[in-house]
Amino acid sequence: MSAEISGASSLVKSLEAAGVDVMFGIPGGAILPAYDPIYDSKIRHILVRHEQGAGHAATGYAQATGRTGVCIATSGPGATNLVTPLADAQMDSVPIVAITGQVPSNAIGTDAFQEADIRGVTMPITKHNFLITDPKDIPRAIAEAFHIASTGRPGPVLVDIAKDALQKMTTFNYPKNIQLAGYKPQIEPDAQNIRDAAALIAQSSKPVLYVGGGVIKSNASKELMRLAELTGAPVVTTLMALGSFPDSHPQHLGMPGMHGSVAAVTALQKADLLITLGARFDDRVTGKLSTFAVNAKIIHADIDPAEIGKNRFADVAIIGDVGRTMKALIPALQSEFKKSKPDLAAWWKQMGSLRATYPVGYNHPEDGTVSPQYVIERISAISGPDSIYVAGVGQHQMWAAQFVKYEKPRTWLNSGGLGTMGYAVPAAMGAKVGMPGTTVWAIDGDGCFQMTNQELVTCALNNIPIKVAIINNESLGMVRQWQTMFYDSRYSNTSLDSKRIPDFVKLADAMGCAGLRCDKREDVDAVIKEAMSINDQPVVVDFSVFRDAMVWPMVAAGTSNDEIMIARGLAPDWDSQEL
């Protein structure tokens, strides 16, 4: 008979059995029993400075590695500080498991000290969650949590464990197989739907491969390349899919959406068929939904049946793993193409003309200040496509999407669906922990950076040498851009004075990092190279940039993609285009 151990020891043994190699967290009263066996565990525990940092670090780790990230916190405020990262992971389909302590089971519901109904709070923003009050249930709950988080459409799972369940004695029995009633993700696509999709593609003269983050989640970039080259169709990759298809490939038209390229946005609008792979017709891609791709038939392939038809009717729905879907679609399409293959020459002439006429670009400021786009472009050129780039949210995020050259999957991490300011620094930390041999750049705004920069202390103390580029325009830049365009330049509460307070170089130094500053265009390359040469501590570079730079192109919220602007008040010259 197995020797009895504490519930806390059972928890740590369960995490070890699940293959966890690192977790990010902070101890506190309700979770404290678990921290004693953590002391002896082979699992690396990284003590963060804020639970939000733990959650985003778990997400960054998961996005960079493809493995499930883990964070741990105590009850009450410790648990509620994980709410934002959990919502973020849910929106972007990231597999993380959050372990939280809870007050003793006999105190639940009494408003005990540091009590919060975290299971109730997070029910809408997790894929599943558990409340454990019996120690014998701990191994099963942990095994199920990792299974649910990482299978089907990935997502966050929370396991809330009462303090007395951690303290009581139990036997450890980790389940070898997981069978969950009612949870059977459909992995294999239906053969008839595959044939129907192939027939539609073979009839299409204006097809577009509309690629979403699901392709990265299913590690299906090779299948995407084969399918793209077989069809010869234009490829657009959403914000969450950058890197799934090489930016340098001649079939790639760029990113669609609110700040997408003219060619990518127009391709979707004018297509007669959208081959939608692991994308969800997000409002930032479609613009005004009733005007989106009105003449296109839709093939929608997704592992989550809830996404099919949610925003746009699918003429052919394919439920299953998107990688397996493409594997099945390729021979079906080859068979169809033997009968007839459409001529896409006219379609490519139109799209090629748009791509050549309206490349995503920028102008250097007339006052001699540094262009933020130039800074990001040079970071990409110097650090290269093997680096991982992590962005916060706002203008710098869009510029990083536009001006870093992505050639490989899992090299671009950002908060796409929730749009979480403060994501970049802790997510970069998690990515660097998961990929220690890879250069990791956090491209952050001065607003975002001031939300979670305390995790640089964690990085310095734990030998996690990330590099941070602060795109410092003294503003909440994206909000300022909207105020410029839609609120008569009335800048209500968007000025941060970040070039004066704080001094980011001194702040970096105080947190054990190397602090650098750049405020001249001619110094940009040298400063980036200096940052690249420092690999024994985190580096923070304060790039002082032009305050009024704007993100273009732009489709204003609530308007049609047909109303795309390439600069303020300036639309493409559609009359010159044969569309």
XYZ file of C-alpha atoms in Angstrom:
579
model
C 0.000 0.000 0.000
C 1.261 3.467 -0.868
C 2.632 5.602 1.929
C 0.520 8.586 2.862
C 1.726 12.034 1.898
C 0.246 15.500 2.270
C -2.114 16.905 -0.323
C 0.556 19.511 -1.007
C 3.109 16.809 -1.786
C 0.523 15.096 -3.958
C 0.078 18.380 -5.868
C 3.804 18.741 -6.523
C 4.151 15.084 -7.511
C 1.206 15.541 -9.875
C 2.833 18.550 -11.513
C 6.049 16.539 -11.919
C 4.054 13.654 -13.434
C 2.446 16.109 -15.854
C 5.917 16.988 -17.144
C 6.121 20.491 -15.698
C 9.667 21.864 -15.757
C 9.023 25.442 -14.621
C 6.288 27.469 -12.944
C 5.903 31.131 -12.118
C 4.343 32.230 -8.854
C 4.200 33.926 -5.463
C 3.468 32.191 -2.135
C 0.827 33.311 0.355
C -1.249 31.935 3.196
C -3.660 29.562 1.444
C -1.103 28.147 -1.005
C 1.756 28.076 1.526
C 1.486 24.333 2.278
C 2.376 23.656 -1.376
C 5.540 25.721 -1.179
C 7.182 23.351 1.311
C 7.366 20.392 -1.132
C 8.185 22.822 -3.959
C 11.408 23.496 -2.004
C 12.544 19.903 -2.730
C 11.043 19.534 -6.217
C 12.956 19.281 -9.473
C 10.474 21.789 -10.930
C 12.027 25.232 -11.266
C 9.932 27.837 -9.475
C 10.452 31.456 -10.512
C 9.384 33.971 -7.878
C 7.712 36.832 -9.731
C 6.940 40.315 -8.387
C 3.211 40.290 -9.223
C 0.768 37.489 -9.964
C -0.161 39.143 -13.263
C 3.489 38.687 -14.228
C 3.231 34.989 -13.354
C 0.216 34.542 -15.615
C 1.691 36.381 -18.594
C 5.008 34.571 -18.124
C 3.166 31.235 -18.272
C 1.495 32.433 -21.479
C 4.784 33.594 -23.036
C 6.366 30.246 -22.154
C 3.451 28.378 -23.742
C 3.358 30.491 -26.907
C 7.113 30.187 -27.472
C 7.437 26.457 -26.726
C 4.047 24.962 -27.550
C 3.994 23.371 -24.088
C 1.540 24.174 -21.298
C 2.577 27.076 -19.063
C 2.029 26.992 -15.307
C 1.438 29.754 -12.752
C 0.670 29.537 -9.046
C -0.832 32.009 -6.599
C -2.561 32.216 -3.252
C -6.225 32.898 -2.545
C -8.107 36.188 -2.705
C -6.007 38.957 -4.265
C -3.363 36.490 -5.421
C -5.972 34.626 -7.420
C -7.792 37.710 -8.691
C -4.481 39.122 -9.948
C -4.461 36.154 -12.362
C -7.805 37.140 -13.899
C -6.311 39.328 -16.651
C -3.741 36.729 -17.822
C -6.407 34.026 -17.771
C -8.758 36.145 -19.894
C -5.838 36.918 -22.202
C -4.958 33.220 -22.595
C -8.618 32.358 -23.236
C -8.945 34.935 -26.011
C -5.726 33.802 -27.718
C -6.215 30.038 -27.128
C -3.071 29.570 -25.035
C -2.649 26.422 -22.897
C -1.877 27.412 -19.300
C -2.732 25.826 -15.954
C -3.187 28.137 -12.973
C -2.943 26.684 -9.469
C -4.507 28.783 -6.718
C -4.844 28.252 -2.990
C -8.254 28.680 -1.381
C -9.319 29.238 2.224
C -10.031 26.045 4.213
C -13.118 24.199 2.979
C -15.141 24.857 6.141
C -14.543 28.622 5.677
C -15.594 28.784 2.020
C -18.562 31.098 1.695
C -17.986 32.886 5.011
C -16.072 35.860 3.577
C -12.977 34.559 5.314
C -9.698 36.479 5.160
C -8.369 36.486 1.589
C -11.361 34.562 0.266
C -12.554 35.068 -3.309
C -14.764 32.774 -5.358
C -12.096 32.488 -8.022
C -13.860 29.564 -9.644
C -16.976 31.686 -10.118
C -14.952 34.715 -11.166
C -13.018 32.833 -13.848
C -15.744 30.561 -15.176
C -16.349 32.770 -18.259
C -12.627 33.220 -18.980
C -11.244 29.702 -18.587
C -11.721 26.615 -20.689
C -12.519 24.764 -17.450
C -11.853 25.132 -13.743
C -11.882 23.025 -10.578
C -12.410 23.539 -6.853
C -10.724 20.793 -4.852
C -11.638 20.194 -1.206
C -10.579 16.534 -0.904
C -6.844 15.746 -1.227
C -7.513 12.447 -3.010
C -8.913 14.447 -5.955
C -5.718 16.453 -6.535
C -3.869 14.083 -8.966
C -6.969 13.549 -11.089
C -7.716 17.273 -11.245
C -4.152 18.139 -12.280
C -4.074 15.410 -14.949
C -7.425 16.535 -16.319
C -6.378 20.200 -16.228
C -3.323 19.573 -18.404
C -5.314 17.357 -20.764
C -8.061 19.963 -21.207
C -5.642 22.896 -21.533
C -3.542 21.283 -24.257
C -6.044 19.346 -26.378
C -8.678 20.516 -28.836
C -8.698 24.296 -28.911
C -6.074 25.117 -26.263
C -6.928 27.374 -23.355
C -6.436 28.194 -19.682
C -7.572 25.894 -16.866
C -7.675 26.892 -13.197
C -7.333 24.478 -10.266
C -8.383 26.037 -6.960
C -7.380 23.950 -3.924
C -8.629 24.494 -0.375
C -5.862 24.918 2.187
C -7.022 21.969 4.296
C -6.919 19.729 1.204
C -3.240 20.641 0.875
C -2.612 19.909 4.570
C -4.468 16.591 4.942
C -2.821 13.253 4.303
C -3.624 11.203 1.232
C -2.210 8.604 -1.138
C -0.758 9.622 -4.485
C -2.230 7.967 -7.549
C -1.707 9.827 -10.821
C -4.098 8.621 -13.555
C -2.484 6.944 -16.554
C -5.338 7.721 -18.962
C -7.818 10.557 -19.100
C -11.357 9.904 -20.277
C -13.698 12.836 -19.773
C -17.379 12.346 -20.459
C -18.598 14.983 -22.884
C -15.108 16.143 -23.833
C -14.091 14.591 -27.135
C -12.451 17.175 -29.399
C -12.870 16.233 -33.050
C -9.376 15.936 -34.483
C -9.940 14.217 -37.813
C -11.874 16.209 -40.440
C -14.872 14.717 -42.199
C -13.900 13.221 -45.566
C -16.968 14.517 -47.412
C -16.355 18.065 -46.175
C -12.774 17.807 -47.409
C -14.000 16.785 -50.853
C -16.528 19.628 -50.881
C -13.803 22.110 -49.963
C -11.505 20.819 -52.676
C -14.280 21.167 -55.256
C -14.919 24.778 -54.213
C -11.232 25.643 -54.457
C -11.019 24.084 -57.918
C -13.890 26.333 -59.091
C -12.471 29.546 -57.609
C -10.754 32.223 -59.670
C -10.142 34.644 -56.761
C -9.241 32.482 -53.753
C -7.439 33.685 -50.616
C -5.911 31.597 -47.850
C -7.087 33.415 -44.708
C -4.744 32.062 -42.030
C -5.284 32.424 -38.283
C -3.413 31.519 -35.127
C -4.782 27.976 -35.163
C -2.149 27.070 -37.750
C 0.574 27.902 -35.232
C -1.280 26.109 -32.410
C -1.388 22.922 -34.507
C 2.248 23.252 -35.633
C 1.022 23.139 -39.216
C 3.277 25.617 -41.032
C 4.718 22.915 -43.318
C 1.222 21.823 -44.336
C 0.271 25.447 -44.946
C 3.277 25.901 -47.241
C 2.350 22.807 -49.244
C -1.287 23.872 -49.534
C -0.373 27.435 -50.490
C 2.040 26.366 -53.204
C -0.414 23.772 -54.505
C -3.246 26.302 -54.839
C -1.037 29.213 -55.886
C -3.444 31.476 -54.000
C -2.586 34.669 -52.111
C -1.967 34.143 -48.380
C -2.891 36.571 -45.616
C -1.843 35.926 -42.014
C -3.702 37.510 -39.112
C -2.019 39.193 -36.155
C -1.965 35.872 -34.292
C -0.671 33.956 -37.326
C 2.415 36.021 -38.193
C 5.314 33.659 -38.814
C 3.093 30.733 -39.797
C 3.921 31.577 -43.423
C 7.151 33.390 -44.327
C 6.815 37.137 -44.878
C 9.354 36.775 -47.681
C 7.286 34.253 -49.670
C 6.003 35.697 -52.975
C 2.436 34.518 -52.228
C 2.264 36.399 -48.933
C 0.224 39.613 -49.066
C 0.754 40.488 -45.403
C -1.578 40.975 -42.475
C -5.269 41.787 -42.951
C -7.401 43.869 -40.646
C -7.628 47.277 -39.039
C -3.932 47.981 -39.613
C -3.308 45.432 -42.331
C -1.757 45.991 -45.726
C -3.923 47.366 -48.548
C -3.280 44.204 -50.563
C -4.261 41.843 -47.734
C -7.397 43.784 -46.798
C -8.507 44.145 -50.425
C -7.793 40.512 -51.230
C -10.288 39.441 -48.582
C -12.822 42.026 -49.741
C -12.643 41.084 -53.439
C -12.156 37.317 -53.138
C -14.676 34.822 -54.428
C -13.494 32.209 -51.900
C -11.945 32.474 -48.433
C -10.101 29.332 -47.377
C -10.219 30.086 -43.654
C -7.759 28.082 -41.586
C -7.810 28.384 -37.779
C -9.140 31.958 -37.876
C -12.330 33.278 -36.283
C -13.547 36.245 -38.352
C -12.575 38.664 -35.610
C -14.012 42.180 -35.844
C -10.503 43.624 -36.219
C -10.176 41.600 -39.462
C -13.662 41.911 -40.888
C -14.388 45.571 -40.151
C -18.132 46.161 -40.507
C -19.231 42.543 -40.794
C -22.135 43.124 -43.180
C -19.705 44.587 -45.745
C -16.981 41.959 -45.364
C -16.100 39.844 -48.418
C -19.675 40.028 -49.673
C -19.026 38.024 -52.862
C -16.960 35.283 -51.257
C -17.932 31.752 -50.441
C -16.456 30.512 -47.183
C -14.532 27.375 -46.303
C -14.042 27.481 -42.540
C -11.688 24.960 -40.935
C -11.430 25.101 -37.143
C -11.085 22.670 -34.255
C -13.712 24.542 -32.249
C -17.232 23.910 -33.577
C -18.459 27.004 -31.697
C -16.500 29.203 -34.113
C -18.222 27.800 -37.209
C -20.954 30.186 -38.257
C -20.474 32.404 -35.196
C -19.676 35.528 -37.197
C -19.926 34.401 -40.827
C -21.877 31.592 -42.487
C -19.642 28.799 -43.769
C -20.470 27.233 -47.133
C -18.184 24.349 -46.185
C -17.443 23.744 -42.508
C -14.528 21.508 -41.576
C -14.253 20.698 -37.867
C -10.918 19.204 -36.869
C -7.248 19.892 -36.307
C -6.229 22.400 -38.957
C -2.955 20.591 -39.676
C -4.765 17.314 -40.337
C -7.357 19.221 -42.353
C -4.659 20.595 -44.667
C -2.994 17.165 -44.909
C -6.298 15.681 -46.052
C -7.103 18.607 -48.331
C -3.856 18.396 -50.313
C -4.481 15.007 -52.023
C -8.169 15.857 -52.510
C -7.143 19.072 -54.220
C -4.524 17.324 -56.349
C -7.266 15.013 -57.555
C -9.557 17.952 -58.392
C -6.771 19.837 -60.178
C -6.246 16.865 -62.494
C -9.727 17.605 -63.869
C -9.283 21.366 -64.019
C -7.185 23.973 -62.302
C -8.304 27.613 -62.306
C -6.099 30.278 -63.868
C -5.245 32.814 -61.163
C -3.169 35.073 -63.428
C -5.740 37.896 -63.553
C -6.266 37.687 -59.776
C -2.531 37.866 -59.145
C -2.163 40.771 -61.537
C -4.618 42.739 -59.402
C -3.113 41.713 -56.077
C 0.458 42.157 -57.294
C -0.379 45.662 -58.453
C -1.866 46.547 -55.050
C 1.128 45.110 -53.215
C 3.561 47.070 -55.379
C 1.563 50.305 -55.299
C 0.699 50.340 -51.586
C 3.481 48.731 -49.573
C 3.352 49.248 -45.815
C 5.809 52.074 -45.187
C 6.547 55.235 -43.245
C 8.179 58.637 -43.504
C 11.023 59.920 -41.379
C 9.884 62.881 -39.240
C 10.714 66.278 -40.712
C 11.946 67.582 -37.351
C 14.821 65.072 -37.298
C 13.460 62.974 -34.431
C 13.562 59.194 -34.608
C 10.852 57.306 -36.462
C 9.462 54.498 -34.251
C 8.932 52.331 -37.325
C 12.614 52.729 -38.222
C 13.693 51.565 -34.759
C 11.593 48.405 -35.016
C 12.688 47.752 -38.602
C 16.339 47.958 -37.544
C 15.830 45.683 -34.515
C 14.391 43.114 -36.918
C 17.249 43.496 -39.402
C 19.975 43.244 -36.764
C 18.471 40.577 -34.495
C 17.115 38.489 -37.370
C 14.262 36.044 -37.986
C 15.452 33.459 -35.444
C 14.758 35.843 -32.549
C 11.475 35.961 -30.654
C 9.653 39.299 -30.670
C 7.111 40.057 -27.940
C 4.944 43.175 -28.052
C 2.726 45.037 -25.659
C -0.460 46.615 -26.990
C -0.902 49.767 -29.022
C 0.953 51.520 -31.817
C 4.237 49.732 -31.122
C 2.397 46.388 -31.367
C 1.103 47.231 -34.827
C 4.490 48.539 -35.965
C 6.120 45.347 -34.677
C 3.559 43.360 -36.669
C 4.279 45.442 -39.777
C 8.035 46.031 -39.701
C 9.573 42.934 -38.112
C 10.155 40.275 -40.761
C 8.649 36.988 -39.569
C 9.831 33.827 -41.249
C 9.090 31.150 -38.625
C 6.221 30.227 -36.294
C 6.387 31.023 -32.563
C 8.676 34.006 -33.106
C 5.901 36.593 -32.597
C 4.060 36.803 -29.274
C 1.434 39.378 -28.408
C -1.897 39.877 -26.685
C -4.181 39.781 -29.703
C -7.740 39.194 -28.522
C -7.775 40.877 -25.108
C -5.273 43.604 -25.978
C -3.535 43.591 -22.603
C -1.215 46.465 -21.807
C 1.667 45.219 -19.670
C 1.845 41.853 -21.452
C 5.260 42.228 -23.080
C 7.863 42.169 -20.283
C 6.503 39.152 -18.336
C 5.606 37.267 -21.528
C 9.138 37.847 -22.847
C 10.441 36.528 -19.535
C 8.403 33.348 -19.950
C 9.487 32.959 -23.564
C 13.157 33.304 -22.604
C 12.772 30.707 -19.848
C 11.233 28.311 -22.363
C 13.751 29.103 -25.131
C 16.936 30.077 -23.253
C 19.183 29.856 -26.309
C 17.060 32.293 -28.331
C 17.302 36.082 -28.349
C 14.048 37.531 -26.991
C 13.090 41.159 -27.637
C 10.194 42.802 -25.829
C 9.063 45.691 -28.014
C 7.085 47.784 -25.566
C 5.467 51.182 -25.313
C 6.297 53.585 -22.518
C 2.726 53.183 -21.283
C 2.720 49.380 -21.309
C 6.201 49.192 -19.822
C 5.141 51.116 -16.732
C 2.483 48.518 -15.919
C 4.637 45.408 -15.400
C 8.299 46.451 -15.581
C 8.917 45.147 -12.053
C 9.361 41.700 -13.614
C 12.765 42.918 -14.823
C 13.826 42.380 -11.207
C 12.700 38.772 -11.579
C 14.689 38.531 -14.822
C 17.831 40.024 -13.257
C 17.747 37.766 -10.199
C 16.993 34.592 -12.187
C 19.433 35.073 -15.080
C 16.744 35.648 -17.705
C 18.480 38.113 -20.068
C 15.641 39.500 -22.159
C 16.047 42.682 -24.193
C 13.459 45.461 -23.953
C 13.011 48.208 -26.536
C 10.854 50.996 -25.114
C 9.251 52.896 -27.987
C 8.995 56.101 -25.970
C 6.647 58.669 -27.478
C 5.605 60.097 -24.099
C 2.047 59.000 -24.792
C -0.595 56.358 -24.753
C 0.079 56.405 -28.465
C -2.832 54.504 -29.988
C -5.361 56.412 -27.907
C -3.613 59.662 -28.863
C -3.885 58.668 -32.538
C -7.643 58.214 -32.146
C -7.879 61.556 -30.334
C -6.023 63.174 -33.231
C -8.361 61.655 -35.795
C -11.737 61.586 -34.078
C -11.594 64.031 -31.157
C -10.167 67.193 -32.757
C -6.715 66.609 -31.221
C -8.103 67.068 -27.702
C -5.502 65.007 -25.836
C -7.403 64.107 -22.695
C -5.185 62.094 -20.336
C -2.918 60.484 -22.888
C 0.297 62.380 -22.119
C 2.730 60.401 -19.959
C 5.799 62.710 -19.835
C 7.857 59.527 -20.080
C 10.919 61.292 -21.463
C 11.169 63.158 -18.167
C 9.792 60.850 -15.469
C 10.794 58.149 -14.910
C 14.347 58.009 -16.184
C 14.157 54.556 -17.775
C 17.936 54.140 -17.875
C 18.240 54.763 -14.138
C 15.217 52.552 -13.509
C 16.814 49.732 -15.490
C 20.055 50.134 -13.556
C 18.176 50.075 -10.239
C 16.548 46.770 -11.238
C 19.829 45.066 -12.123
C 19.579 45.620 -15.883
C 21.758 47.381 -18.406
C 20.113 50.676 -19.352
C 20.745 52.333 -22.726
C 19.281 55.410 -24.387
C 18.926 56.414 -28.027
C 17.488 59.686 -29.330
C 19.254 60.075 -32.697
C 18.551 58.199 -35.910
C 22.253 57.825 -36.670
C 22.763 56.025 -33.326
C 19.975 53.459 -33.693
C 22.049 50.646 -35.207
C 24.940 51.090 -32.775
C 22.647 51.033 -29.739
C 20.823 47.918 -30.964
C 24.160 46.188 -31.554
C 25.308 47.179 -28.068
C 22.108 45.685 -26.634
C 22.716 42.521 -28.671
C 26.227 42.229 -27.221
C 24.979 42.119 -23.603
C 23.836 38.625 -22.756
C 24.598 38.272 -19.050
C 21.790 40.540 -17.813
C 18.537 42.027 -19.086
C 18.881 45.110 -21.290
C 16.479 48.059 -21.484
C 16.803 50.541 -24.354
C 14.888 53.807 -24.128
C 14.254 54.861 -27.731
C 13.027 58.461 -27.773
C 10.790 58.627 -30.847
C 8.586 61.058 -32.763
C 5.448 61.669 -30.736
C 2.927 62.034 -33.541
C 3.813 59.043 -35.687
C 0.676 57.142 -36.681
C -0.106 53.572 -37.651
C -1.124 53.275 -41.316
C -2.984 51.778 -43.112
C -6.090 52.005 -40.939
C -9.698 50.889 -41.097
C -11.557 52.951 -38.504
C -13.564 50.903 -35.996
C -17.075 50.149 -37.196
C -16.395 51.047 -40.813
C -16.058 48.844 -43.875
C -12.712 47.473 -45.001
C -13.504 49.212 -48.297
C -12.870 52.504 -46.463
C -9.237 51.718 -45.664
C -7.023 54.794 -45.297
C -3.341 54.843 -46.203
C -2.806 58.147 -44.406
C -5.017 60.651 -42.638
C -7.865 61.491 -44.987
C -6.208 59.579 -47.847
C -7.631 56.435 -49.425
C -5.988 54.286 -52.100
C -6.492 55.460 -55.662
C -8.997 52.769 -56.551
C -9.633 54.242 -60.014
C -6.104 53.275 -61.028
C -6.671 49.670 -59.937
C -8.408 47.055 -62.104
C -10.580 45.565 -59.379
